[in-house]
Amino acid sequence: DAGITQSPRHKVTETGTPVTLRCHQTENHRYMYWYRQDPGHGLRLIHYSYGVKDTDKGEVSDGYSVSRSKTEDFLLTLESATSSQTSVYFCAISAGTGVNSGNTIYFGEGSWLTVV
Amino acid sequence: KNEVEQSPQNLTAQEGEFITINCSYSVGISALHWLQQHPGGGIVSLFMLSSGKKKHGRLIATINIQEKHSSLHITASHPRDSAVYICAGGSQGNLIFGKGTKLSVKP
């Protein structure tokens, strides 16, 4: 199993509060991704990183920011949480030049976030 | 319209049956991934293929690039195969995911 740890695994927070989810990897993979998974939708990309301090937006990036100051850590921040951000969040990693080049993707266990 | 479509959405089978899950995509992709998500949420990569066929145990994945279609087959299905199976196409640096096929194998 790839060494990917997400924290927290479960969180309930109030609308308007900031929330940070952490993804930590021990594989030294270059690419890291944050996805959200909601009923009726496939996994959707929020942001991804292709190196330290190199990040880019995905299809559902509004309301989220990310940071990657070290190879092993990729943080996802909800600046002011809303109920529409209640979801399951998955971190993933991929080696080399990323999934588009045919590298395997490995997922973390998921973080369940409820915004009330 | 989702660029990656899976069928069926739900599938119930009896233990021992041969199972096929289909995936069609409308975008150009460089690789097609099959993933498995068990109850409880963890997602595991089963296959990544760009041509032909791959086999791992009772699982077989095929892809036809010209027809933009991939299939996942499970031989001699078992209740422990019950999960959601997701296909995803690698395009422009990222993955585009299907909505998944929920498989339930009854003993």
mmCIF file with all atom_site columns, C-alpha atoms in Angstrom:
data_model
loop_
_atom_site.group_PDB
_atom_site.id
_atom_site.type_symbol
_atom_site.label_atom_id
_atom_site.label_alt_id
_atom_site.label_comp_id
_atom_site.label_asym_id
_atom_site.label_entity_id
_atom_site.label_seq_id
_atom_site.pdbx_PDB_ins_code
_atom_site.Cartn_x
_atom_site.Cartn_y
_atom_site.Cartn_z
_atom_site.occupancy
_atom_site.B_iso_or_equiv
_atom_site.pdbx_formal_charge
_atom_site.auth_seq_id
_atom_site.auth_comp_id
_atom_site.auth_asym_id
_atom_site.auth_atom_id
_atom_site.pdbx_PDB_model_num
ATOM 1   C CA . ASP A 1 1   ? 0.000   0.000   0.000   1.00 0.00 ? 1   ASP A CA 1
ATOM 2   C CA . ALA A 1 2   ? 1.157   3.488   -0.841  1.00 0.00 ? 2   ALA A CA 1
ATOM 3   C CA . GLY A 1 3   ? 1.963   5.578   2.207   1.00 0.00 ? 3   GLY A CA 1
ATOM 4   C CA . ILE A 1 4   ? -0.730  8.241   2.169   1.00 0.00 ? 4   ILE A CA 1
ATOM 5   C CA . THR A 1 5   ? -2.280  9.634   5.315   1.00 0.00 ? 5   THR A CA 1
ATOM 6   C CA . GLN A 1 6   ? -5.180  12.054  5.436   1.00 0.00 ? 6   GLN A CA 1
ATOM 7   C CA . SER A 1 7   ? -6.145  14.052  8.501   1.00 0.00 ? 7   SER A CA 1
ATOM 8   C CA . PRO A 1 8   ? -8.575  14.549  9.967   1.00 0.00 ? 8   PRO A CA 1
ATOM 9   C CA . ARG A 1 9   ? -10.558 11.536  8.829   1.00 0.00 ? 9   ARG A CA 1
ATOM 10  C CA . HIS A 1 10  ? -13.823 12.940  10.102  1.00 0.00 ? 10  HIS A CA 1
ATOM 11  C CA . LYS A 1 11  ? -14.768 16.505  10.927  1.00 0.00 ? 11  LYS A CA 1
ATOM 12  C CA . VAL A 1 12  ? -17.935 18.435  11.659  1.00 0.00 ? 12  VAL A CA 1
ATOM 13  C CA . THR A 1 13  ? -17.631 22.181  11.405  1.00 0.00 ? 13  THR A CA 1
ATOM 14  C CA . GLU A 1 14  ? -19.876 25.207  11.339  1.00 0.00 ? 14  GLU A CA 1
ATOM 15  C CA . THR A 1 15  ? -20.672 27.338  8.323   1.00 0.00 ? 15  THR A CA 1
ATOM 16  C CA . GLY A 1 16  ? -18.224 30.183  7.927   1.00 0.00 ? 16  GLY A CA 1
ATOM 17  C CA . THR A 1 17  ? -15.313 28.576  9.778   1.00 0.00 ? 17  THR A CA 1
ATOM 18  C CA . PRO A 1 18  ? -11.993 27.797  8.088   1.00 0.00 ? 18  PRO A CA 1
ATOM 19  C CA . VAL A 1 19  ? -11.033 24.153  7.666   1.00 0.00 ? 19  VAL A CA 1
ATOM 20  C CA . THR A 1 20  ? -7.740  22.593  6.607   1.00 0.00 ? 20  THR A CA 1
ATOM 21  C CA . LEU A 1 21  ? -7.338  19.022  5.463   1.00 0.00 ? 21  LEU A CA 1
ATOM 22  C CA . ARG A 1 22  ? -3.872  17.537  5.344   1.00 0.00 ? 22  ARG A CA 1
ATOM 23  C CA . CYS A 1 23  ? -2.462  14.921  3.023   1.00 0.00 ? 23  CYS A CA 1
ATOM 24  C CA . HIS A 1 24  ? 0.889   13.384  3.882   1.00 0.00 ? 24  HIS A CA 1
ATOM 25  C CA . GLN A 1 25  ? 2.799   10.949  1.674   1.00 0.00 ? 25  GLN A CA 1
ATOM 26  C CA . THR A 1 26  ? 5.910   8.910   2.274   1.00 0.00 ? 26  THR A CA 1
ATOM 27  C CA . GLU A 1 27  ? 6.419   7.874   -1.375  1.00 0.00 ? 27  GLU A CA 1
ATOM 28  C CA . ASN A 1 28  ? 8.198   11.019  -2.610  1.00 0.00 ? 28  ASN A CA 1
ATOM 29  C CA . HIS A 1 29  ? 5.774   11.185  -5.539  1.00 0.00 ? 29  HIS A CA 1
ATOM 30  C CA . ARG A 1 30  ? 5.732   14.395  -7.529  1.00 0.00 ? 30  ARG A CA 1
ATOM 31  C CA . TYR A 1 31  ? 2.012   14.699  -8.198  1.00 0.00 ? 31  TYR A CA 1
ATOM 32  C CA . MET A 1 32  ? -0.597  15.161  -5.502  1.00 0.00 ? 32  MET A CA 1
ATOM 33  C CA . TYR A 1 33  ? -4.328  15.675  -5.978  1.00 0.00 ? 33  TYR A CA 1
ATOM 34  C CA . TRP A 1 34  ? -7.377  16.646  -3.974  1.00 0.00 ? 34  TRP A CA 1
ATOM 35  C CA . TYR A 1 35  ? -10.741 15.266  -5.107  1.00 0.00 ? 35  TYR A CA 1
ATOM 36  C CA . ARG A 1 36  ? -14.208 15.454  -3.694  1.00 0.00 ? 36  ARG A CA 1
ATOM 37  C CA . GLN A 1 37  ? -16.791 12.695  -4.013  1.00 0.00 ? 37  GLN A CA 1
ATOM 38  C CA . ASP A 1 38  ? -20.518 13.403  -3.881  1.00 0.00 ? 38  ASP A CA 1
ATOM 39  C CA . PRO A 1 39  ? -23.566 11.224  -4.611  1.00 0.00 ? 39  PRO A CA 1
ATOM 40  C CA . GLY A 1 40  ? -24.516 11.363  -8.284  1.00 0.00 ? 40  GLY A CA 1
ATOM 41  C CA . HIS A 1 41  ? -21.108 12.641  -9.314  1.00 0.00 ? 41  HIS A CA 1
ATOM 42  C CA . GLY A 1 42  ? -17.874 10.968  -10.132 1.00 0.00 ? 42  GLY A CA 1
ATOM 43  C CA . LEU A 1 43  ? -14.776 12.024  -8.284  1.00 0.00 ? 43  LEU A CA 1
ATOM 44  C CA . ARG A 1 44  ? -14.072 15.647  -9.150  1.00 0.00 ? 44  ARG A CA 1
ATOM 45  C CA . LEU A 1 45  ? -10.714 17.360  -9.072  1.00 0.00 ? 45  LEU A CA 1
ATOM 46  C CA . ILE A 1 46  ? -10.381 20.358  -6.772  1.00 0.00 ? 46  ILE A CA 1
ATOM 47  C CA . HIS A 1 47  ? -6.686  21.214  -7.054  1.00 0.00 ? 47  HIS A CA 1
ATOM 48  C CA . TYR A 1 48  ? -3.517  19.390  -7.860  1.00 0.00 ? 48  TYR A CA 1
ATOM 49  C CA . SER A 1 49  ? 0.197   19.901  -7.403  1.00 0.00 ? 49  SER A CA 1
ATOM 50  C CA . TYR A 1 50  ? 3.070   18.928  -9.664  1.00 0.00 ? 50  TYR A CA 1
ATOM 51  C CA . GLY A 1 51  ? 5.847   19.947  -7.296  1.00 0.00 ? 51  GLY A CA 1
ATOM 52  C CA . VAL A 1 52  ? 6.715   22.034  -4.274  1.00 0.00 ? 52  VAL A CA 1
ATOM 53  C CA . LYS A 1 53  ? 4.885   25.357  -4.570  1.00 0.00 ? 53  LYS A CA 1
ATOM 54  C CA . ASP A 1 54  ? 3.530   24.309  -7.992  1.00 0.00 ? 54  ASP A CA 1
ATOM 55  C CA . THR A 1 55  ? -0.236  23.963  -7.957  1.00 0.00 ? 55  THR A CA 1
ATOM 56  C CA . ASP A 1 56  ? -3.118  24.320  -10.362 1.00 0.00 ? 56  ASP A CA 1
ATOM 57  C CA . LYS A 1 57  ? -6.893  24.419  -10.260 1.00 0.00 ? 57  LYS A CA 1
ATOM 58  C CA . GLY A 1 58  ? -9.258  21.610  -11.063 1.00 0.00 ? 58  GLY A CA 1
ATOM 59  C CA . GLU A 1 59  ? -12.853 21.708  -12.190 1.00 0.00 ? 59  GLU A CA 1
ATOM 60  C CA . VAL A 1 60  ? -14.365 22.526  -8.761  1.00 0.00 ? 60  VAL A CA 1
ATOM 61  C CA . SER A 1 61  ? -11.769 24.834  -7.205  1.00 0.00 ? 61  SER A CA 1
ATOM 62  C CA . ASP A 1 62  ? -14.036 27.714  -6.133  1.00 0.00 ? 62  ASP A CA 1
ATOM 63  C CA . GLY A 1 63  ? -13.968 28.137  -2.347  1.00 0.00 ? 63  GLY A CA 1
ATOM 64  C CA . TYR A 1 64  ? -10.792 26.066  -1.930  1.00 0.00 ? 64  TYR A CA 1
ATOM 65  C CA . SER A 1 65  ? -7.122  26.872  -1.742  1.00 0.00 ? 65  SER A CA 1
ATOM 66  C CA . VAL A 1 66  ? -4.086  24.618  -1.483  1.00 0.00 ? 66  VAL A CA 1
ATOM 67  C CA . SER A 1 67  ? -0.488  24.776  -0.471  1.00 0.00 ? 67  SER A CA 1
ATOM 68  C CA . ARG A 1 68  ? 2.496   22.515  -0.891  1.00 0.00 ? 68  ARG A CA 1
ATOM 69  C CA . SER A 1 69  ? 5.573   23.702  0.943   1.00 0.00 ? 69  SER A CA 1
ATOM 70  C CA . LYS A 1 70  ? 7.136   20.231  1.157   1.00 0.00 ? 70  LYS A CA 1
ATOM 71  C CA . THR A 1 71  ? 7.081   17.279  -1.206  1.00 0.00 ? 71  THR A CA 1
ATOM 72  C CA . GLU A 1 72  ? 5.311   15.132  1.344   1.00 0.00 ? 72  GLU A CA 1
ATOM 73  C CA . ASP A 1 73  ? 2.499   17.484  2.389   1.00 0.00 ? 73  ASP A CA 1
ATOM 74  C CA . PHE A 1 74  ? -0.431  18.892  0.418   1.00 0.00 ? 74  PHE A CA 1
ATOM 75  C CA . LEU A 1 75  ? -2.939  20.992  2.334   1.00 0.00 ? 75  LEU A CA 1
ATOM 76  C CA . LEU A 1 76  ? -6.487  21.781  1.274   1.00 0.00 ? 76  LEU A CA 1
ATOM 77  C CA . THR A 1 77  ? -8.117  24.800  2.916   1.00 0.00 ? 77  THR A CA 1
ATOM 78  C CA . LEU A 1 78  ? -11.730 25.835  2.915   1.00 0.00 ? 78  LEU A CA 1
ATOM 79  C CA . GLU A 1 79  ? -11.440 29.500  3.793   1.00 0.00 ? 79  GLU A CA 1
ATOM 80  C CA . SER A 1 80  ? -15.059 29.838  4.913   1.00 0.00 ? 80  SER A CA 1
ATOM 81  C CA . ALA A 1 81  ? -16.873 26.520  4.882   1.00 0.00 ? 81  ALA A CA 1
ATOM 82  C CA . THR A 1 82  ? -20.342 26.272  3.354   1.00 0.00 ? 82  THR A CA 1
ATOM 83  C CA . SER A 1 83  ? -22.894 23.483  3.466   1.00 0.00 ? 83  SER A CA 1
ATOM 84  C CA . SER A 1 84  ? -22.242 22.751  -0.216  1.00 0.00 ? 84  SER A CA 1
ATOM 85  C CA . GLN A 1 85  ? -18.738 21.708  0.773   1.00 0.00 ? 85  GLN A CA 1
ATOM 86  C CA . THR A 1 86  ? -20.062 18.833  2.848   1.00 0.00 ? 86  THR A CA 1
ATOM 87  C CA . SER A 1 87  ? -18.432 15.937  1.072   1.00 0.00 ? 87  SER A CA 1
ATOM 88  C CA . VAL A 1 88  ? -15.862 13.164  1.207   1.00 0.00 ? 88  VAL A CA 1
ATOM 89  C CA . TYR A 1 89  ? -12.426 14.431  0.260   1.00 0.00 ? 89  TYR A CA 1
ATOM 90  C CA . PHE A 1 90  ? -9.757  12.177  -1.186  1.00 0.00 ? 90  PHE A CA 1
ATOM 91  C CA . CYS A 1 91  ? -6.106  12.894  -1.572  1.00 0.00 ? 91  CYS A CA 1
ATOM 92  C CA . ALA A 1 92  ? -4.210  10.998  -4.260  1.00 0.00 ? 92  ALA A CA 1
ATOM 93  C CA . ILE A 1 93  ? -0.634  10.751  -5.454  1.00 0.00 ? 93  ILE A CA 1
ATOM 94  C CA . SER A 1 94  ? 1.059   9.735   -8.652  1.00 0.00 ? 94  SER A CA 1
ATOM 95  C CA . ALA A 1 95  ? 4.652   9.302   -9.656  1.00 0.00 ? 95  ALA A CA 1
ATOM 96  C CA . GLY A 1 96  ? 6.610   10.606  -12.613 1.00 0.00 ? 96  GLY A CA 1
ATOM 97  C CA . THR A 1 97  ? 4.734   12.887  -14.937 1.00 0.00 ? 97  THR A CA 1
ATOM 98  C CA . GLY A 1 98  ? 1.334   12.128  -13.470 1.00 0.00 ? 98  GLY A CA 1
ATOM 99  C CA . VAL A 1 99  ? -1.709  10.100  -14.354 1.00 0.00 ? 99  VAL A CA 1
ATOM 100 C CA . ASN A 1 100 ? -1.978  11.438  -17.886 1.00 0.00 ? 100 ASN A CA 1
ATOM 101 C CA . SER A 1 101 ? 1.266   9.670   -18.710 1.00 0.00 ? 101 SER A CA 1
ATOM 102 C CA . GLY A 1 102 ? -0.040  6.368   -17.494 1.00 0.00 ? 102 GLY A CA 1
ATOM 103 C CA . ASN A 1 103 ? 1.311   6.344   -13.963 1.00 0.00 ? 103 ASN A CA 1
ATOM 104 C CA . THR A 1 104 ? -0.705  4.559   -11.326 1.00 0.00 ? 104 THR A CA 1
ATOM 105 C CA . ILE A 1 105 ? -2.719  6.694   -8.946  1.00 0.00 ? 105 ILE A CA 1
ATOM 106 C CA . TYR A 1 106 ? -2.910  5.926   -5.242  1.00 0.00 ? 106 TYR A CA 1
ATOM 107 C CA . PHE A 1 107 ? -5.626  7.240   -2.962  1.00 0.00 ? 107 PHE A CA 1
ATOM 108 C CA . GLY A 1 108 ? -5.753  8.135   0.681   1.00 0.00 ? 108 GLY A CA 1
ATOM 109 C CA . GLU A 1 109 ? -8.489  6.774   2.939   1.00 0.00 ? 109 GLU A CA 1
ATOM 110 C CA . GLY A 1 110 ? -10.696 9.843   2.626   1.00 0.00 ? 110 GLY A CA 1
ATOM 111 C CA . SER A 1 111 ? -11.792 12.648  4.923   1.00 0.00 ? 111 SER A CA 1
ATOM 112 C CA . TRP A 1 112 ? -15.483 12.991  5.746   1.00 0.00 ? 112 TRP A CA 1
ATOM 113 C CA . LEU A 1 113 ? -16.381 16.657  6.197   1.00 0.00 ? 113 LEU A CA 1
ATOM 114 C CA . THR A 1 114 ? -19.774 17.855  7.368   1.00 0.00 ? 114 THR A CA 1
ATOM 115 C CA . VAL A 1 115 ? -20.549 21.575  7.388   1.00 0.00 ? 115 VAL A CA 1
ATOM 116 C CA . VAL A 1 116 ? -23.562 22.447  9.537   1.00 0.00 ? 116 VAL A CA 1
ATOM 117 C CA . LYS B 2 1   ? -22.886 14.887  -20.669 1.00 0.00 ? 1   LYS B CA 1
ATOM 118 C CA . ASN B 2 2   ? -20.181 13.133  -18.717 1.00 0.00 ? 2   ASN B CA 1
ATOM 119 C CA . GLU B 2 3   ? -17.139 12.432  -20.835 1.00 0.00 ? 3   GLU B CA 1
ATOM 120 C CA . VAL B 2 4   ? -16.721 9.026   -19.204 1.00 0.00 ? 4   VAL B CA 1
ATOM 121 C CA . GLU B 2 5   ? -19.820 6.858   -19.054 1.00 0.00 ? 5   GLU B CA 1
ATOM 122 C CA . GLN B 2 6   ? -20.152 3.559   -17.233 1.00 0.00 ? 6   GLN B CA 1
ATOM 123 C CA . SER B 2 7   ? -22.779 0.870   -17.513 1.00 0.00 ? 7   SER B CA 1
ATOM 124 C CA . PRO B 2 8   ? -24.588 -0.543  -15.755 1.00 0.00 ? 8   PRO B CA 1
ATOM 125 C CA . GLN B 2 9   ? -24.943 1.825   -12.797 1.00 0.00 ? 9   GLN B CA 1
ATOM 126 C CA . ASN B 2 10  ? -25.968 -1.045  -10.534 1.00 0.00 ? 10  ASN B CA 1
ATOM 127 C CA . LEU B 2 11  ? -25.388 -4.750  -10.924 1.00 0.00 ? 11  LEU B CA 1
ATOM 128 C CA . THR B 2 12  ? -26.495 -7.671  -8.786  1.00 0.00 ? 12  THR B CA 1
ATOM 129 C CA . ALA B 2 13  ? -25.026 -11.087 -9.428  1.00 0.00 ? 13  ALA B CA 1
ATOM 130 C CA . GLN B 2 14  ? -25.014 -14.534 -7.877  1.00 0.00 ? 14  GLN B CA 1
ATOM 131 C CA . GLU B 2 15  ? -21.773 -15.933 -6.578  1.00 0.00 ? 15  GLU B CA 1
ATOM 132 C CA . GLY B 2 16  ? -19.870 -17.614 -9.361  1.00 0.00 ? 16  GLY B CA 1
ATOM 133 C CA . GLU B 2 17  ? -21.285 -15.559 -12.214 1.00 0.00 ? 17  GLU B CA 1
ATOM 134 C CA . PHE B 2 18  ? -19.150 -13.875 -14.880 1.00 0.00 ? 18  PHE B CA 1
ATOM 135 C CA . ILE B 2 19  ? -19.465 -10.100 -14.629 1.00 0.00 ? 19  ILE B CA 1
ATOM 136 C CA . THR B 2 20  ? -18.805 -7.364  -17.175 1.00 0.00 ? 20  THR B CA 1
ATOM 137 C CA . ILE B 2 21  ? -18.711 -3.645  -16.487 1.00 0.00 ? 21  ILE B CA 1
ATOM 138 C CA . ASN B 2 22  ? -18.414 -1.275  -19.417 1.00 0.00 ? 22  ASN B CA 1
ATOM 139 C CA . CYS B 2 23  ? -16.783 2.113   -19.786 1.00 0.00 ? 23  CYS B CA 1
ATOM 140 C CA . SER B 2 24  ? -17.052 4.448   -22.775 1.00 0.00 ? 24  SER B CA 1
ATOM 141 C CA . TYR B 2 25  ? -15.284 7.739   -23.148 1.00 0.00 ? 25  TYR B CA 1
ATOM 142 C CA . SER B 2 26  ? -15.671 10.644  -25.542 1.00 0.00 ? 26  SER B CA 1
ATOM 143 C CA . VAL B 2 27  ? -12.345 12.368  -24.999 1.00 0.00 ? 27  VAL B CA 1
ATOM 144 C CA . GLY B 2 28  ? -8.897  11.456  -26.146 1.00 0.00 ? 28  GLY B CA 1
ATOM 145 C CA . ILE B 2 29  ? -7.100  9.713   -23.328 1.00 0.00 ? 29  ILE B CA 1
ATOM 146 C CA . SER B 2 30  ? -3.614  8.428   -22.830 1.00 0.00 ? 30  SER B CA 1
ATOM 147 C CA . ALA B 2 31  ? -4.503  5.777   -20.269 1.00 0.00 ? 31  ALA B CA 1
ATOM 148 C CA . LEU B 2 32  ? -7.598  4.205   -18.760 1.00 0.00 ? 32  LEU B CA 1
ATOM 149 C CA . HIS B 2 33  ? -7.748  3.395   -15.070 1.00 0.00 ? 33  HIS B CA 1
ATOM 150 C CA . TRP B 2 34  ? -10.018 0.944   -13.281 1.00 0.00 ? 34  TRP B CA 1
ATOM 151 C CA . LEU B 2 35  ? -10.518 1.556   -9.573  1.00 0.00 ? 35  LEU B CA 1
ATOM 152 C CA . GLN B 2 36  ? -12.336 -0.311  -6.820  1.00 0.00 ? 36  GLN B CA 1
ATOM 153 C CA . GLN B 2 37  ? -14.046 1.399   -3.903  1.00 0.00 ? 37  GLN B CA 1
ATOM 154 C CA . HIS B 2 38  ? -15.181 -0.757  -1.010  1.00 0.00 ? 38  HIS B CA 1
ATOM 155 C CA . PRO B 2 39  ? -17.885 0.108   1.504   1.00 0.00 ? 39  PRO B CA 1
ATOM 156 C CA . GLY B 2 40  ? -16.105 2.314   4.003   1.00 0.00 ? 40  GLY B CA 1
ATOM 157 C CA . GLY B 2 41  ? -14.660 4.358   1.189   1.00 0.00 ? 41  GLY B CA 1
ATOM 158 C CA . GLY B 2 42  ? -11.112 3.283   0.392   1.00 0.00 ? 42  GLY B CA 1
ATOM 159 C CA . ILE B 2 43  ? -10.202 3.467   -3.310  1.00 0.00 ? 43  ILE B CA 1
ATOM 160 C CA . VAL B 2 44  ? -7.720  1.046   -4.828  1.00 0.00 ? 44  VAL B CA 1
ATOM 161 C CA . SER B 2 45  ? -6.238  1.066   -8.300  1.00 0.00 ? 45  SER B CA 1
ATOM 162 C CA . LEU B 2 46  ? -6.938  -2.225  -10.113 1.00 0.00 ? 46  LEU B CA 1
ATOM 163 C CA . PHE B 2 47  ? -5.574  -1.591  -13.584 1.00 0.00 ? 47  PHE B CA 1
ATOM 164 C CA . MET B 2 48  ? -4.031  1.089   -15.716 1.00 0.00 ? 48  MET B CA 1
ATOM 165 C CA . LEU B 2 49  ? -3.969  0.309   -19.427 1.00 0.00 ? 49  LEU B CA 1
ATOM 166 C CA . SER B 2 50  ? -3.426  2.112   -22.678 1.00 0.00 ? 50  SER B CA 1
ATOM 167 C CA . SER B 2 51  ? -3.924  -0.798  -25.065 1.00 0.00 ? 51  SER B CA 1
ATOM 168 C CA . GLY B 2 52  ? -4.903  -4.443  -25.207 1.00 0.00 ? 52  GLY B CA 1
ATOM 169 C CA . LYS B 2 53  ? -5.677  -6.472  -22.154 1.00 0.00 ? 53  LYS B CA 1
ATOM 170 C CA . LYS B 2 54  ? -4.453  -6.993  -18.603 1.00 0.00 ? 54  LYS B CA 1
ATOM 171 C CA . LYS B 2 55  ? -5.238  -9.762  -16.147 1.00 0.00 ? 55  LYS B CA 1
ATOM 172 C CA . HIS B 2 56  ? -4.825  -9.965  -12.406 1.00 0.00 ? 56  HIS B CA 1
ATOM 173 C CA . GLY B 2 57  ? -6.244  -13.006 -10.695 1.00 0.00 ? 57  GLY B CA 1
ATOM 174 C CA . ARG B 2 58  ? -9.956  -13.192 -11.527 1.00 0.00 ? 58  ARG B CA 1
ATOM 175 C CA . LEU B 2 59  ? -10.013 -9.676  -12.961 1.00 0.00 ? 59  LEU B CA 1
ATOM 176 C CA . ILE B 2 60  ? -9.489  -8.863  -16.622 1.00 0.00 ? 60  ILE B CA 1
ATOM 177 C CA . ALA B 2 61  ? -9.474  -5.404  -18.184 1.00 0.00 ? 61  ALA B CA 1
ATOM 178 C CA . THR B 2 62  ? -9.586  -4.698  -21.898 1.00 0.00 ? 62  THR B CA 1
ATOM 179 C CA . ILE B 2 63  ? -9.494  -1.529  -23.922 1.00 0.00 ? 63  ILE B CA 1
ATOM 180 C CA . ASN B 2 64  ? -10.325 -0.733  -27.561 1.00 0.00 ? 64  ASN B CA 1
ATOM 181 C CA . ILE B 2 65  ? -8.756  2.612   -28.384 1.00 0.00 ? 65  ILE B CA 1
ATOM 182 C CA . GLN B 2 66  ? -10.501 2.967   -31.750 1.00 0.00 ? 66  GLN B CA 1
ATOM 183 C CA . GLU B 2 67  ? -13.932 2.403   -30.231 1.00 0.00 ? 67  GLU B CA 1
ATOM 184 C CA . LYS B 2 68  ? -13.101 4.388   -27.056 1.00 0.00 ? 68  LYS B CA 1
ATOM 185 C CA . HIS B 2 69  ? -14.359 1.570   -24.907 1.00 0.00 ? 69  HIS B CA 1
ATOM 186 C CA . SER B 2 70  ? -13.044 -0.475  -22.021 1.00 0.00 ? 70  SER B CA 1
ATOM 187 C CA . SER B 2 71  ? -14.453 -3.415  -20.108 1.00 0.00 ? 71  SER B CA 1
ATOM 188 C CA . LEU B 2 72  ? -13.738 -4.891  -16.710 1.00 0.00 ? 72  LEU B CA 1
ATOM 189 C CA . HIS B 2 73  ? -14.524 -8.576  -16.326 1.00 0.00 ? 73  HIS B CA 1
ATOM 190 C CA . ILE B 2 74  ? -14.720 -10.566 -13.121 1.00 0.00 ? 74  ILE B CA 1
ATOM 191 C CA . THR B 2 75  ? -14.669 -14.339 -13.425 1.00 0.00 ? 75  THR B CA 1
ATOM 192 C CA . ALA B 2 76  ? -16.143 -16.625 -10.749 1.00 0.00 ? 76  ALA B CA 1
ATOM 193 C CA . SER B 2 77  ? -17.513 -13.675 -8.794  1.00 0.00 ? 77  SER B CA 1
ATOM 194 C CA . HIS B 2 78  ? -17.499 -13.777 -4.999  1.00 0.00 ? 78  HIS B CA 1
ATOM 195 C CA . PRO B 2 79  ? -19.329 -11.721 -2.356  1.00 0.00 ? 79  PRO B CA 1
ATOM 196 C CA . ARG B 2 80  ? -16.030 -10.043 -1.465  1.00 0.00 ? 80  ARG B CA 1
ATOM 197 C CA . ASP B 2 81  ? -16.047 -8.529  -4.977  1.00 0.00 ? 81  ASP B CA 1
ATOM 198 C CA . SER B 2 82  ? -19.002 -6.383  -3.878  1.00 0.00 ? 82  SER B CA 1
ATOM 199 C CA . ALA B 2 83  ? -17.843 -2.807  -4.321  1.00 0.00 ? 83  ALA B CA 1
ATOM 200 C CA . VAL B 2 84  ? -18.140 0.216   -6.568  1.00 0.00 ? 84  VAL B CA 1
ATOM 201 C CA . TYR B 2 85  ? -15.984 -0.034  -9.689  1.00 0.00 ? 85  TYR B CA 1
ATOM 202 C CA . ILE B 2 86  ? -14.872 3.221   -11.246 1.00 0.00 ? 86  ILE B CA 1
ATOM 203 C CA . CYS B 2 87  ? -13.230 3.865   -14.587 1.00 0.00 ? 87  CYS B CA 1
ATOM 204 C CA . ALA B 2 88  ? -11.270 7.020   -15.257 1.00 0.00 ? 88  ALA B CA 1
ATOM 205 C CA . GLY B 2 89  ? -9.544  8.387   -18.328 1.00 0.00 ? 89  GLY B CA 1
ATOM 206 C CA . GLY B 2 90  ? -6.265  10.232  -18.177 1.00 0.00 ? 90  GLY B CA 1
ATOM 207 C CA . SER B 2 91  ? -6.625  13.438  -20.188 1.00 0.00 ? 91  SER B CA 1
ATOM 208 C CA . GLN B 2 92  ? -4.644  16.679  -20.180 1.00 0.00 ? 92  GLN B CA 1
ATOM 209 C CA . GLY B 2 93  ? -2.791  15.874  -16.998 1.00 0.00 ? 93  GLY B CA 1
ATOM 210 C CA . ASN B 2 94  ? -5.684  14.666  -14.914 1.00 0.00 ? 94  ASN B CA 1
ATOM 211 C CA . LEU B 2 95  ? -8.308  11.980  -14.604 1.00 0.00 ? 95  LEU B CA 1
ATOM 212 C CA . ILE B 2 96  ? -11.924 12.208  -15.704 1.00 0.00 ? 96  ILE B CA 1
ATOM 213 C CA . PHE B 2 97  ? -13.985 9.782   -13.667 1.00 0.00 ? 97  PHE B CA 1
ATOM 214 C CA . GLY B 2 98  ? -17.108 7.818   -14.439 1.00 0.00 ? 98  GLY B CA 1
ATOM 215 C CA . LYS B 2 99  ? -19.824 7.756   -11.801 1.00 0.00 ? 99  LYS B CA 1
ATOM 216 C CA . GLY B 2 100 ? -19.132 4.169   -10.892 1.00 0.00 ? 100 GLY B CA 1
ATOM 217 C CA . THR B 2 101 ? -20.871 0.808   -11.090 1.00 0.00 ? 101 THR B CA 1
ATOM 218 C CA . LYS B 2 102 ? -22.143 -0.600  -7.818  1.00 0.00 ? 102 LYS B CA 1
ATOM 219 C CA . LEU B 2 103 ? -21.706 -4.371  -7.817  1.00 0.00 ? 103 LEU B CA 1
ATOM 220 C CA . SER B 2 104 ? -23.393 -6.630  -5.298  1.00 0.00 ? 104 SER B CA 1
ATOM 221 C CA . VAL B 2 105 ? -22.561 -10.337 -5.386  1.00 0.00 ? 105 VAL B CA 1
ATOM 222 C CA . LYS B 2 106 ? -24.985 -12.534 -3.465  1.00 0.00 ? 106 LYS B CA 1
ATOM 223 C CA . PRO B 2 107 ? -23.888 -15.850 -1.919  1.00 0.00 ? 107 PRO B CA 1
#
